[in-house]
Amino acid sequence: MDYLLDEEKRLYRKGVREFLERELEPHSERIDREGRIPREVVRRLGEYGLLGITLSEEYGGAGVDYLTAALVAEEIGRADISLATAVYYLLQASWGKILEKFGRREVRDEFLPRIVRGEWFIGIASTEPHGGSDVANLRTMVSFTGDRFRVRGEKMFISGVREAGEMGGGFITIMRHEPGGGHRGLTAAVTTLDKEGVETGLIENMGRTGISTGYIRYNDAEYPIQYLLGNPGDGFYIAMEGFNLARPLVAAACIGAAEKALELGIRFLKERTAFGRPLAKFEALQFEAVEDHVRLGMARDLVYKAAWMLDEHYGKGKFSVGEVNKYAAAAKWVAAETAYQVFTHVMMWHGALGYSRELPLERGLRGVMSYLVGAEGAINVMKLIVGRELFGREYMPTKS
Ligand SMILES: Cc1cc2nc3c(=O)[nH]c(=O)nc-3n(C[C@H](O)[C@H](O)[C@H](O)COP(=O)(O)OP(=O)(O)OC[C@H]3O[C@@H](n4cnc5c(N)ncnc54)[C@H](O)[C@@H]3O)c2cc1C
């Protein structure tokens, strides 16, 4: 969709691709196998200016627009098809930006330059053991005592628990200050893992293993009041804004990984022969590749549109929050589903080889699955968001 990309963006993307082919792609298999992104790779991403890419120059960020951030996510998804590095990247770009927007001066100064340099990690802690989709009913409690706040509860399936523990940094944590207060009773704050009363553990996932997933238990852990984001009562809106920033980047990463898979697949269909001719000459297979190519292009257009709408929304006050929500959700849903379809097709074209770990396809499929089942919001929740815009709030299935 080059009609959206000017010469500057195209050249920037080319440079990023070359950098990632050198600095990330050679590590992709090891990232998945060893279950961590080497610190050296993270440092190099930081040096190149890819971490916290959306953050202002004041904090060392590149201050790029979301369309550029999406292009980079696409390239990172392509270079590390497991999507682990893309997850790391997009959490910094989206939730780091939320920290910049809603954080108090002290916490911005403390966290943001370190995030940009790849020294500290920032993630999101919203989901709880009883569920993640129904954010308005989460249960982790926050209470205020003078110049401190105290947290009690548990967060579950949180990306980056090991990284934040080892490197430093923390999570934008969504909590309840008002029992039974629904979405208006929520507060957001940064929490770190180095406080008394914080207990963490890891959960083994089937995919994108290079970035950890875990739980965080807060047993009356205390934090300085400056770690609050916005004011008590803003938590739900802060969370939703963060998801809106993250979703187009998630979607772009899925597109990048799937594009890479499709390239591998088309090459294989041309090279591999069966019954005396290249597989590409069998119409059933060629048509599948054609459909994947076209669907991937359509999904990419949607993703770029969602990212562009964010830029227009923030930069020029265009598009309502509802419209932005709708496209961010639609992009995440369509891109993850399309990528999943591409991966399954390309694996099938490769026969037994596709099922093996000789090729990167199975690790791409495992990574993409994370975005189908739930990370940054379940697919059905994306449909609820689109439905809310289409039908109006009074027809939301979650309203009785
Ligand atoms: C790899 C991975 C990393 C993650 N990282 C993070 C993270 O960093 N931070 C964080 O806070 N969370 C994280 N999550 C959790 C993620 O946000 C949740 O999985 C997601 O919000 C869904 O919540 P749930 O898994 O509890 O499913 P539930 O909310 O219990 O839903 C279960 C199923 O019911 C469906 N469903 C729920 N409500 C409706 C409805 N109204 N209509 C129709 N269907 C519905 C859902 O689509 C889902 O299929 C991560 C998840 C994964 C898999």
CSV table of C-alpha atoms and ligand atoms in Angstrom, one decimal:
chain,number,residue,atom,x,y,z
A,1,MET,CA,0.0,0.0,0.0
A,2,ASP,CA,2.7,2.5,-1.1
A,3,TYR,CA,0.1,5.2,-1.6
A,4,LEU,CA,0.3,5.8,2.2
A,5,LEU,CA,4.1,5.5,2.3
A,6,ASP,CA,6.2,8.4,1.2
A,7,GLU,CA,9.8,8.1,0.0
A,8,GLU,CA,11.1,8.8,3.5
A,9,LYS,CA,9.1,6.0,5.1
A,10,ARG,CA,10.1,3.5,2.3
A,11,LEU,CA,13.7,4.3,2.8
A,12,TYR,CA,13.5,4.1,6.5
A,13,ARG,CA,11.8,0.7,6.2
A,14,LYS,CA,14.5,-0.5,3.9
A,15,GLY,CA,17.2,0.5,6.3
A,16,VAL,CA,15.3,-1.2,9.2
A,17,ARG,CA,15.0,-4.4,7.2
A,18,GLU,CA,18.7,-4.5,6.4
A,19,PHE,CA,19.5,-3.9,10.0
A,20,LEU,CA,17.2,-6.6,11.2
A,21,GLU,CA,18.4,-9.1,8.6
A,22,ARG,CA,21.9,-8.6,10.1
A,23,GLU,CA,21.1,-8.2,13.8
A,24,LEU,CA,17.9,-10.1,14.6
A,25,GLU,CA,17.1,-12.8,12.0
A,26,PRO,CA,20.3,-14.9,12.6
A,27,HIS,CA,19.2,-15.2,16.3
A,28,SER,CA,15.5,-16.0,15.6
A,29,GLU,CA,15.8,-19.8,15.9
A,30,ARG,CA,17.9,-19.5,19.1
A,31,ILE,CA,15.5,-17.0,20.6
A,32,ASP,CA,12.7,-19.6,20.3
A,33,ARG,CA,14.8,-22.6,21.4
A,34,GLU,CA,16.5,-20.9,24.4
A,35,GLY,CA,13.4,-19.0,25.4
A,36,ARG,CA,15.0,-15.6,25.6
A,37,ILE,CA,16.0,-12.7,23.5
A,38,PRO,CA,19.8,-12.2,24.0
A,39,ARG,CA,20.5,-8.9,25.9
A,40,GLU,CA,22.9,-8.0,23.2
A,41,VAL,CA,20.1,-8.1,20.6
A,42,VAL,CA,17.9,-5.9,22.8
A,43,ARG,CA,20.8,-3.5,23.3
A,44,ARG,CA,21.3,-3.3,19.5
A,45,LEU,CA,17.6,-2.6,18.9
A,46,GLY,CA,17.9,0.2,21.4
A,47,GLU,CA,21.0,1.6,19.8
A,48,TYR,CA,19.3,1.6,16.4
A,49,GLY,CA,16.5,3.6,17.9
A,50,LEU,CA,13.8,0.9,17.7
A,51,LEU,CA,12.9,0.6,21.4
A,52,GLY,CA,10.3,3.1,22.6
A,53,ILE,CA,10.3,4.3,19.0
A,54,THR,CA,7.2,6.4,19.5
A,55,LEU,CA,8.5,8.2,22.6
A,56,SER,CA,9.6,11.8,22.4
A,57,GLU,CA,13.1,12.8,21.7
A,58,GLU,CA,13.2,14.4,25.1
A,59,TYR,CA,13.5,10.8,26.5
A,60,GLY,CA,15.8,9.6,23.7
A,61,GLY,CA,12.9,8.2,21.6
A,62,ALA,CA,12.6,8.7,17.8
A,63,GLY,CA,9.1,10.2,18.2
A,64,VAL,CA,7.9,8.5,15.0
A,65,ASP,CA,4.2,8.3,14.0
A,66,TYR,CA,2.2,5.1,14.4
A,67,LEU,CA,2.4,4.2,10.8
A,68,THR,CA,6.2,4.1,11.0
A,69,ALA,CA,5.9,2.2,14.2
A,70,ALA,CA,3.7,-0.3,12.4
A,71,LEU,CA,6.2,-0.7,9.6
A,72,VAL,CA,8.9,-1.5,12.1
A,73,ALA,CA,6.6,-4.0,13.8
A,74,GLU,CA,6.1,-5.7,10.4
A,75,GLU,CA,9.8,-5.9,9.8
A,76,ILE,CA,10.5,-7.3,13.3
A,77,GLY,CA,7.8,-9.9,12.8
A,78,ARG,CA,9.5,-10.8,9.5
A,79,ALA,CA,13.0,-11.1,11.1
A,80,ASP,CA,11.9,-13.0,14.2
A,81,ILE,CA,9.0,-15.0,12.9
A,82,SER,CA,8.2,-16.4,16.4
A,83,LEU,CA,7.0,-12.9,17.2
A,84,ALA,CA,8.8,-12.8,20.6
A,85,THR,CA,10.9,-9.8,19.6
A,86,ALA,CA,7.9,-8.1,18.1
A,87,VAL,CA,6.1,-8.5,21.5
A,88,TYR,CA,9.0,-6.9,23.3
A,89,TYR,CA,9.1,-4.1,20.7
A,90,LEU,CA,5.4,-3.3,20.7
A,91,LEU,CA,5.0,-3.3,24.4
A,92,GLN,CA,7.7,-0.6,24.7
A,93,ALA,CA,6.2,1.4,21.8
A,94,SER,CA,2.6,1.4,23.0
A,95,TRP,CA,2.7,1.1,26.8
A,96,GLY,CA,5.8,3.2,27.0
A,97,LYS,CA,3.9,5.9,25.1
A,98,ILE,CA,1.0,5.6,27.7
A,99,LEU,CA,3.6,6.1,30.4
A,100,GLU,CA,4.8,9.2,28.7
A,101,LYS,CA,1.3,10.5,28.3
A,102,PHE,CA,-0.1,9.8,31.7
A,103,GLY,CA,2.9,9.4,34.0
A,104,ARG,CA,4.1,12.0,36.4
A,105,ARG,CA,7.4,13.8,35.6
A,106,GLU,CA,9.5,11.8,38.1
A,107,VAL,CA,8.4,8.4,36.8
A,108,ARG,CA,8.8,9.5,33.2
A,109,ASP,CA,12.3,10.7,33.9
A,110,GLU,CA,13.1,7.5,35.8
A,111,PHE,CA,11.7,5.0,33.3
A,112,LEU,CA,11.6,6.3,29.7
A,113,PRO,CA,15.2,6.9,28.9
A,114,ARG,CA,16.1,3.4,30.2
A,115,ILE,CA,13.3,1.8,28.2
A,116,VAL,CA,14.6,3.5,25.0
A,117,ARG,CA,18.1,2.2,25.7
A,118,GLY,CA,16.8,-1.3,26.2
A,119,GLU,CA,17.9,-1.4,29.8
A,120,TRP,CA,14.4,-1.5,31.4
A,121,PHE,CA,11.2,-3.2,30.3
A,122,ILE,CA,7.7,-1.9,30.4
A,123,GLY,CA,4.6,-4.1,30.0
A,124,ILE,CA,0.9,-4.2,30.8
A,125,ALA,CA,-0.7,-6.0,33.8
A,126,SER,CA,-4.4,-6.2,33.3
A,127,THR,CA,-5.5,-9.8,33.1
A,128,GLU,CA,-6.3,-11.8,36.3
A,129,PRO,CA,-6.7,-15.4,37.1
A,130,HIS,CA,-10.5,-15.2,36.8
A,131,GLY,CA,-10.4,-13.6,33.3
A,132,GLY,CA,-9.0,-11.0,31.0
A,133,SER,CA,-11.7,-9.9,28.6
A,134,ASP,CA,-14.0,-8.3,31.2
A,135,VAL,CA,-11.5,-5.5,32.2
A,136,ALA,CA,-14.2,-3.5,33.9
A,137,ASN,CA,-14.7,-6.2,36.5
A,138,LEU,CA,-11.1,-6.9,37.5
A,139,ARG,CA,-10.4,-7.4,41.2
A,140,THR,CA,-6.8,-6.4,42.1
A,141,MET,CA,-7.3,-3.7,44.8
A,142,VAL,CA,-5.4,-0.4,45.3
A,143,SER,CA,-5.6,1.7,48.4
A,144,PHE,CA,-4.0,5.0,49.2
A,145,THR,CA,-2.1,6.0,52.4
A,146,GLY,CA,-0.6,9.5,52.3
A,147,ASP,CA,2.2,9.6,49.8
A,148,ARG,CA,2.0,5.9,48.9
A,149,PHE,CA,-0.4,3.4,47.4
A,150,ARG,CA,-0.7,-0.3,48.3
A,151,VAL,CA,-1.6,-3.1,45.9
A,152,ARG,CA,-3.3,-6.4,46.7
A,153,GLY,CA,-4.3,-9.0,44.1
A,154,GLU,CA,-3.0,-11.2,41.3
A,155,LYS,CA,-2.2,-10.6,37.6
A,156,MET,CA,-2.0,-13.5,35.3
A,157,PHE,CA,-0.6,-14.3,31.8
A,158,ILE,CA,1.5,-11.1,31.9
A,159,SER,CA,4.2,-10.8,29.2
A,160,GLY,CA,7.7,-9.8,30.4
A,161,VAL,CA,7.6,-10.9,34.0
A,162,ARG,CA,11.1,-12.5,33.8
A,163,GLU,CA,12.4,-9.5,31.7
A,164,ALA,CA,11.2,-6.9,34.2
A,165,GLY,CA,12.5,-9.0,37.1
A,166,GLU,CA,16.0,-9.4,35.5
A,167,MET,CA,16.4,-6.1,33.7
A,168,GLY,CA,14.3,-3.6,35.8
A,169,GLY,CA,11.3,-1.6,34.8
A,170,GLY,CA,7.7,-2.7,35.5
A,171,PHE,CA,4.1,-2.8,34.4
A,172,ILE,CA,1.3,-0.5,33.8
A,173,THR,CA,-1.1,-2.1,36.2
A,174,ILE,CA,-4.8,-1.8,36.2
A,175,MET,CA,-6.4,-2.0,39.6
A,176,ARG,CA,-9.6,-1.2,41.5
A,177,HIS,CA,-9.8,1.5,44.0
A,178,GLU,CA,-13.6,1.3,44.4
A,179,PRO,CA,-15.2,-2.1,45.1
A,180,GLY,CA,-18.0,-2.7,42.7
A,181,GLY,CA,-17.3,0.5,40.9
A,182,GLY,CA,-17.3,-1.0,37.4
A,183,HIS,CA,-15.1,0.6,34.8
A,184,ARG,CA,-15.2,3.9,36.7
A,185,GLY,CA,-13.7,2.3,39.8
A,186,LEU,CA,-10.3,1.5,38.1
A,187,THR,CA,-6.9,3.1,38.6
A,188,ALA,CA,-3.7,2.7,36.6
A,189,ALA,CA,-0.2,2.9,38.0
A,190,VAL,CA,3.3,1.7,37.3
A,191,THR,CA,4.3,-1.2,39.5
A,192,THR,CA,7.7,-2.7,39.8
A,193,LEU,CA,8.7,-6.2,40.9
A,194,ASP,CA,11.4,-5.2,43.4
A,195,LYS,CA,9.0,-4.4,46.3
A,196,GLU,CA,8.3,-6.3,49.4
A,197,GLY,CA,5.1,-8.3,49.0
A,198,VAL,CA,5.6,-9.0,45.3
A,199,GLU,CA,5.8,-12.6,44.2
A,200,THR,CA,6.2,-13.7,40.6
A,201,GLY,CA,6.3,-17.0,38.7
A,202,LEU,CA,6.5,-18.0,35.0
A,203,ILE,CA,4.0,-19.9,32.9
A,204,GLU,CA,5.3,-22.0,30.0
A,205,ASN,CA,3.6,-21.1,26.7
A,206,MET,CA,3.5,-23.0,23.4
A,207,GLY,CA,4.8,-20.1,21.4
A,208,ARG,CA,6.8,-16.9,21.2
A,209,THR,CA,8.9,-18.3,24.0
A,210,GLY,CA,11.6,-15.7,23.7
A,211,ILE,CA,9.6,-13.4,25.9
A,212,SER,CA,8.3,-14.8,29.2
A,213,THR,CA,4.7,-14.9,30.4
A,214,GLY,CA,4.0,-15.1,34.1
A,215,TYR,CA,1.9,-14.1,37.1
A,216,ILE,CA,2.5,-11.3,39.7
A,217,ARG,CA,1.0,-11.5,43.2
A,218,TYR,CA,0.9,-8.3,45.1
A,219,ASN,CA,0.6,-8.9,48.8
A,220,ASP,CA,0.1,-5.3,50.0
A,221,ALA,CA,3.1,-4.1,48.0
A,222,GLU,CA,3.7,-0.4,48.4
A,223,TYR,CA,4.7,2.2,45.8
A,224,PRO,CA,5.2,6.0,45.8
A,225,ILE,CA,2.1,7.9,44.8
A,226,GLN,CA,4.1,9.4,41.9
A,227,TYR,CA,3.8,6.0,40.2
A,228,LEU,CA,0.1,6.7,39.6
A,229,LEU,CA,-1.0,7.3,36.0
A,230,GLY,CA,-3.6,10.0,35.7
A,231,ASN,CA,-6.0,10.0,38.6
A,232,PRO,CA,-8.0,7.3,40.3
A,233,GLY,CA,-10.9,6.5,38.0
A,234,ASP,CA,-8.9,6.9,34.8
A,235,GLY,CA,-7.6,3.3,34.8
A,236,PHE,CA,-10.1,1.9,32.3
A,237,TYR,CA,-9.6,4.6,29.8
A,238,ILE,CA,-5.9,4.5,30.1
A,239,ALA,CA,-6.0,0.7,29.5
A,240,MET,CA,-8.2,1.1,26.5
A,241,GLU,CA,-6.0,3.8,25.0
A,242,GLY,CA,-3.0,1.5,25.5
A,243,PHE,CA,-4.7,-1.4,23.7
A,244,ASN,CA,-5.5,0.9,20.8
A,245,LEU,CA,-1.9,1.8,20.4
A,246,ALA,CA,-0.7,-1.8,20.8
A,247,ARG,CA,-3.2,-3.5,18.5
A,248,PRO,CA,-2.2,-2.1,15.1
A,249,LEU,CA,1.4,-3.0,16.0
A,250,VAL,CA,0.4,-6.6,17.0
A,251,ALA,CA,-1.4,-6.8,13.7
A,252,ALA,CA,1.6,-5.4,11.7
A,253,ALA,CA,3.9,-8.0,13.3
A,254,CYS,CA,1.5,-10.8,12.3
A,255,ILE,CA,1.5,-9.5,8.7
A,256,GLY,CA,5.3,-9.3,8.6
A,257,ALA,CA,5.7,-12.9,9.9
A,258,ALA,CA,3.0,-14.2,7.5
A,259,GLU,CA,4.6,-12.4,4.5
A,260,LYS,CA,7.9,-14.1,5.2
A,261,ALA,CA,6.1,-17.4,5.5
A,262,LEU,CA,4.3,-16.9,2.2
A,263,GLU,CA,7.6,-16.0,0.4
A,264,LEU,CA,9.1,-19.3,1.7
A,265,GLY,CA,6.0,-21.1,0.5
A,266,ILE,CA,5.9,-19.6,-3.0
A,267,ARG,CA,9.6,-20.4,-3.5
A,268,PHE,CA,8.9,-24.0,-2.3
A,269,LEU,CA,5.9,-24.4,-4.7
A,270,LYS,CA,8.1,-23.4,-7.6
A,271,GLU,CA,11.0,-25.6,-6.6
A,272,ARG,CA,9.4,-28.8,-5.3
A,273,THR,CA,8.1,-31.3,-7.9
A,274,ALA,CA,5.5,-34.0,-7.7
A,275,PHE,CA,4.1,-36.1,-10.4
A,276,GLY,CA,6.6,-34.7,-12.8
A,277,ARG,CA,5.9,-31.0,-12.4
A,278,PRO,CA,6.4,-28.1,-9.9
A,279,LEU,CA,3.8,-28.0,-7.1
A,280,ALA,CA,3.0,-24.4,-8.3
A,281,LYS,CA,1.5,-25.9,-11.4
A,282,PHE,CA,-1.2,-27.6,-9.4
A,283,GLU,CA,-4.1,-25.2,-9.5
A,284,ALA,CA,-5.3,-26.1,-6.0
A,285,LEU,CA,-2.0,-25.0,-4.5
A,286,GLN,CA,-1.5,-22.0,-6.8
A,287,PHE,CA,-4.9,-20.7,-6.0
A,288,GLU,CA,-4.4,-21.1,-2.3
A,289,ALA,CA,-1.2,-19.0,-2.6
A,290,VAL,CA,-3.0,-16.4,-4.7
A,291,GLU,CA,-5.8,-16.2,-2.1
A,292,ASP,CA,-3.2,-15.8,0.7
A,293,HIS,CA,-1.4,-13.1,-1.2
A,294,VAL,CA,-4.5,-11.1,-1.8
A,295,ARG,CA,-5.9,-11.6,1.7
A,296,LEU,CA,-2.6,-10.7,3.3
A,297,GLY,CA,-2.6,-7.5,1.2
A,298,MET,CA,-6.1,-6.6,2.3
A,299,ALA,CA,-5.2,-7.2,6.0
A,300,ARG,CA,-2.1,-5.1,5.6
A,301,ASP,CA,-4.2,-2.2,4.2
A,302,LEU,CA,-6.4,-2.5,7.2
A,303,VAL,CA,-3.5,-2.4,9.6
A,304,TYR,CA,-1.9,0.6,7.9
A,305,LYS,CA,-5.3,2.3,8.0
A,306,ALA,CA,-5.7,1.7,11.7
A,307,ALA,CA,-2.1,3.1,12.3
A,308,TRP,CA,-2.7,6.1,10.1
A,309,MET,CA,-6.0,6.8,11.9
A,310,LEU,CA,-4.2,6.9,15.2
A,311,ASP,CA,-1.8,9.4,13.7
A,312,GLU,CA,-4.7,11.5,12.4
A,313,HIS,CA,-6.5,11.2,15.7
A,314,TYR,CA,-3.6,12.4,17.8
A,315,GLY,CA,-2.0,14.8,15.4
A,316,LYS,CA,-5.0,16.5,13.8
A,317,GLY,CA,-7.9,15.6,16.1
A,318,LYS,CA,-9.6,13.6,13.4
A,319,PHE,CA,-11.7,10.5,13.9
A,320,SER,CA,-13.6,9.8,17.1
A,321,VAL,CA,-12.1,7.5,19.8
A,322,GLY,CA,-14.8,5.0,18.8
A,323,GLU,CA,-13.7,4.9,15.2
A,324,VAL,CA,-10.1,4.5,16.2
A,325,ASN,CA,-11.1,1.7,18.6
A,326,LYS,CA,-13.0,0.0,15.8
A,327,TYR,CA,-10.2,0.0,13.3
A,328,ALA,CA,-7.5,-1.0,15.9
A,329,ALA,CA,-9.7,-4.0,16.9
A,330,ALA,CA,-10.5,-5.0,13.3
A,331,ALA,CA,-6.9,-4.8,12.3
A,332,LYS,CA,-5.8,-7.0,15.2
A,333,TRP,CA,-8.5,-9.6,14.5
A,334,VAL,CA,-8.2,-9.8,10.7
A,335,ALA,CA,-4.3,-9.7,10.7
A,336,ALA,CA,-4.0,-12.5,13.3
A,337,GLU,CA,-6.6,-14.7,11.5
A,338,THR,CA,-5.1,-14.1,8.1
A,339,ALA,CA,-1.6,-14.8,9.3
A,340,TYR,CA,-2.8,-18.0,10.9
A,341,GLN,CA,-4.4,-19.1,7.7
A,342,VAL,CA,-1.2,-18.3,5.7
A,343,PHE,CA,1.0,-20.3,8.1
A,344,THR,CA,-1.2,-23.4,8.0
A,345,HIS,CA,-1.3,-23.3,4.2
A,346,VAL,CA,2.4,-22.8,3.8
A,347,MET,CA,3.1,-25.6,6.3
A,348,MET,CA,0.8,-27.9,4.4
A,349,TRP,CA,2.5,-27.1,1.1
A,350,HIS,CA,5.8,-28.2,2.7
A,351,GLY,CA,4.4,-31.6,3.7
A,352,ALA,CA,6.4,-33.3,6.4
A,353,LEU,CA,9.1,-30.7,6.2
A,354,GLY,CA,6.6,-28.0,7.2
A,355,TYR,CA,5.8,-29.9,10.4
A,356,SER,CA,9.5,-30.1,11.3
A,357,ARG,CA,11.7,-27.7,13.2
A,358,GLU,CA,14.0,-27.5,10.2
A,359,LEU,CA,11.9,-24.6,9.0
A,360,PRO,CA,10.7,-21.5,10.9
A,361,LEU,CA,7.0,-22.2,10.0
A,362,GLU,CA,6.0,-24.0,13.1
A,363,ARG,CA,7.4,-21.3,15.4
A,364,GLY,CA,5.6,-18.6,13.4
A,365,LEU,CA,2.3,-20.5,13.8
A,366,ARG,CA,2.8,-20.9,17.5
A,367,GLY,CA,3.5,-17.2,17.8
A,368,VAL,CA,0.5,-16.1,15.7
A,369,MET,CA,-1.7,-18.4,17.9
A,370,SER,CA,-1.0,-16.2,20.9
A,371,TYR,CA,-2.8,-13.3,19.2
A,372,LEU,CA,-5.8,-15.5,18.3
A,373,VAL,CA,-6.4,-16.8,21.8
A,374,GLY,CA,-6.0,-13.6,23.6
A,375,ALA,CA,-2.8,-11.5,23.9
A,376,GLU,CA,-3.8,-7.8,23.6
A,377,GLY,CA,-7.5,-8.9,23.5
A,378,ALA,CA,-9.4,-12.0,22.4
A,379,ILE,CA,-10.8,-12.1,18.9
A,380,ASN,CA,-14.4,-12.1,20.1
A,381,VAL,CA,-13.6,-9.0,22.1
A,382,MET,CA,-12.3,-7.4,18.9
A,383,LYS,CA,-15.7,-8.2,17.4
A,384,LEU,CA,-17.5,-6.8,20.4
A,385,ILE,CA,-15.7,-3.5,19.9
A,386,VAL,CA,-16.6,-3.4,16.2
A,387,GLY,CA,-20.2,-4.3,17.0
A,388,ARG,CA,-20.4,-1.5,19.5
A,389,GLU,CA,-19.6,1.0,16.8
A,390,LEU,CA,-21.8,-0.6,14.3
A,391,PHE,CA,-24.9,-1.2,16.4
A,392,GLY,CA,-24.5,1.3,19.3
A,393,ARG,CA,-23.8,0.6,22.9
A,394,GLU,CA,-27.4,-0.3,23.7
A,395,TYR,CA,-27.1,-3.4,21.6
A,396,MET,CA,-23.8,-4.6,23.2
A,397,PRO,CA,-24.1,-8.4,24.0
A,398,THR,CA,-22.4,-7.7,27.3
A,399,LYS,CA,-25.1,-5.3,28.4
A,400,SER,CA,-28.2,-6.9,30.0
B,1,LIG,C1,0.9,-15.2,25.2
B,1,LIG,C2,0.0,-14.3,25.9
B,1,LIG,C3,0.5,-13.1,26.5
B,1,LIG,C4,-0.3,-12.3,27.2
B,1,LIG,N1,0.2,-11.1,27.8
B,1,LIG,C5,-0.6,-10.3,28.5
B,1,LIG,C6,0.0,-9.1,29.2
B,1,LIG,O1,1.1,-8.8,29.0
B,1,LIG,N2,-0.8,-8.4,30.0
B,1,LIG,C7,-2.1,-8.7,30.2
B,1,LIG,O2,-2.8,-8.0,31.0
B,1,LIG,N3,-2.7,-9.8,29.6
B,1,LIG,C8,-1.9,-10.6,28.8
B,1,LIG,N4,-2.5,-11.7,28.2
B,1,LIG,C9,-3.8,-12.1,28.5
B,1,LIG,C10,-4.8,-11.7,27.5
B,1,LIG,O3,-5.0,-10.3,27.6
B,1,LIG,C11,-6.1,-12.5,27.7
B,1,LIG,O4,-5.8,-13.8,27.3
B,1,LIG,C12,-7.3,-11.9,27.0
B,1,LIG,O5,-7.7,-10.7,27.5
B,1,LIG,C13,-8.5,-12.9,27.2
B,1,LIG,O6,-8.7,-13.2,28.6
B,1,LIG,P1,-8.7,-14.7,29.1
B,1,LIG,O7,-7.6,-15.4,28.5
B,1,LIG,O8,-8.8,-14.6,30.6
B,1,LIG,O9,-10.0,-15.3,28.5
B,1,LIG,P2,-11.5,-15.0,29.0
B,1,LIG,O10,-11.7,-13.5,29.1
B,1,LIG,O11,-11.8,-15.8,30.1
B,1,LIG,O12,-12.3,-15.5,27.7
B,1,LIG,C14,-12.4,-16.8,27.4
B,1,LIG,C15,-13.0,-17.0,26.0
B,1,LIG,O13,-14.3,-16.5,26.0
B,1,LIG,C16,-14.4,-15.5,25.0
B,1,LIG,N5,-15.3,-14.4,25.4
B,1,LIG,C17,-15.1,-13.7,26.6
B,1,LIG,N6,-16.1,-12.7,26.6
B,1,LIG,C18,-16.9,-12.9,25.5
B,1,LIG,C19,-18.0,-12.2,25.0
B,1,LIG,N7,-18.6,-11.2,25.7
B,1,LIG,N8,-18.6,-12.6,23.9
B,1,LIG,C20,-18.0,-13.7,23.2
B,1,LIG,N9,-16.9,-14.3,23.6
B,1,LIG,C21,-16.3,-13.9,24.8
B,1,LIG,C22,-13.0,-15.0,24.7
B,1,LIG,O14,-12.9,-14.6,23.3
B,1,LIG,C23,-12.2,-16.3,24.9
B,1,LIG,O15,-12.2,-17.1,23.8
B,1,LIG,C24,-1.7,-12.6,27.4
B,1,LIG,C25,-2.2,-13.7,26.9
B,1,LIG,C26,-1.4,-14.6,26.1
B,1,LIG,C27,-2.0,-15.8,25.5
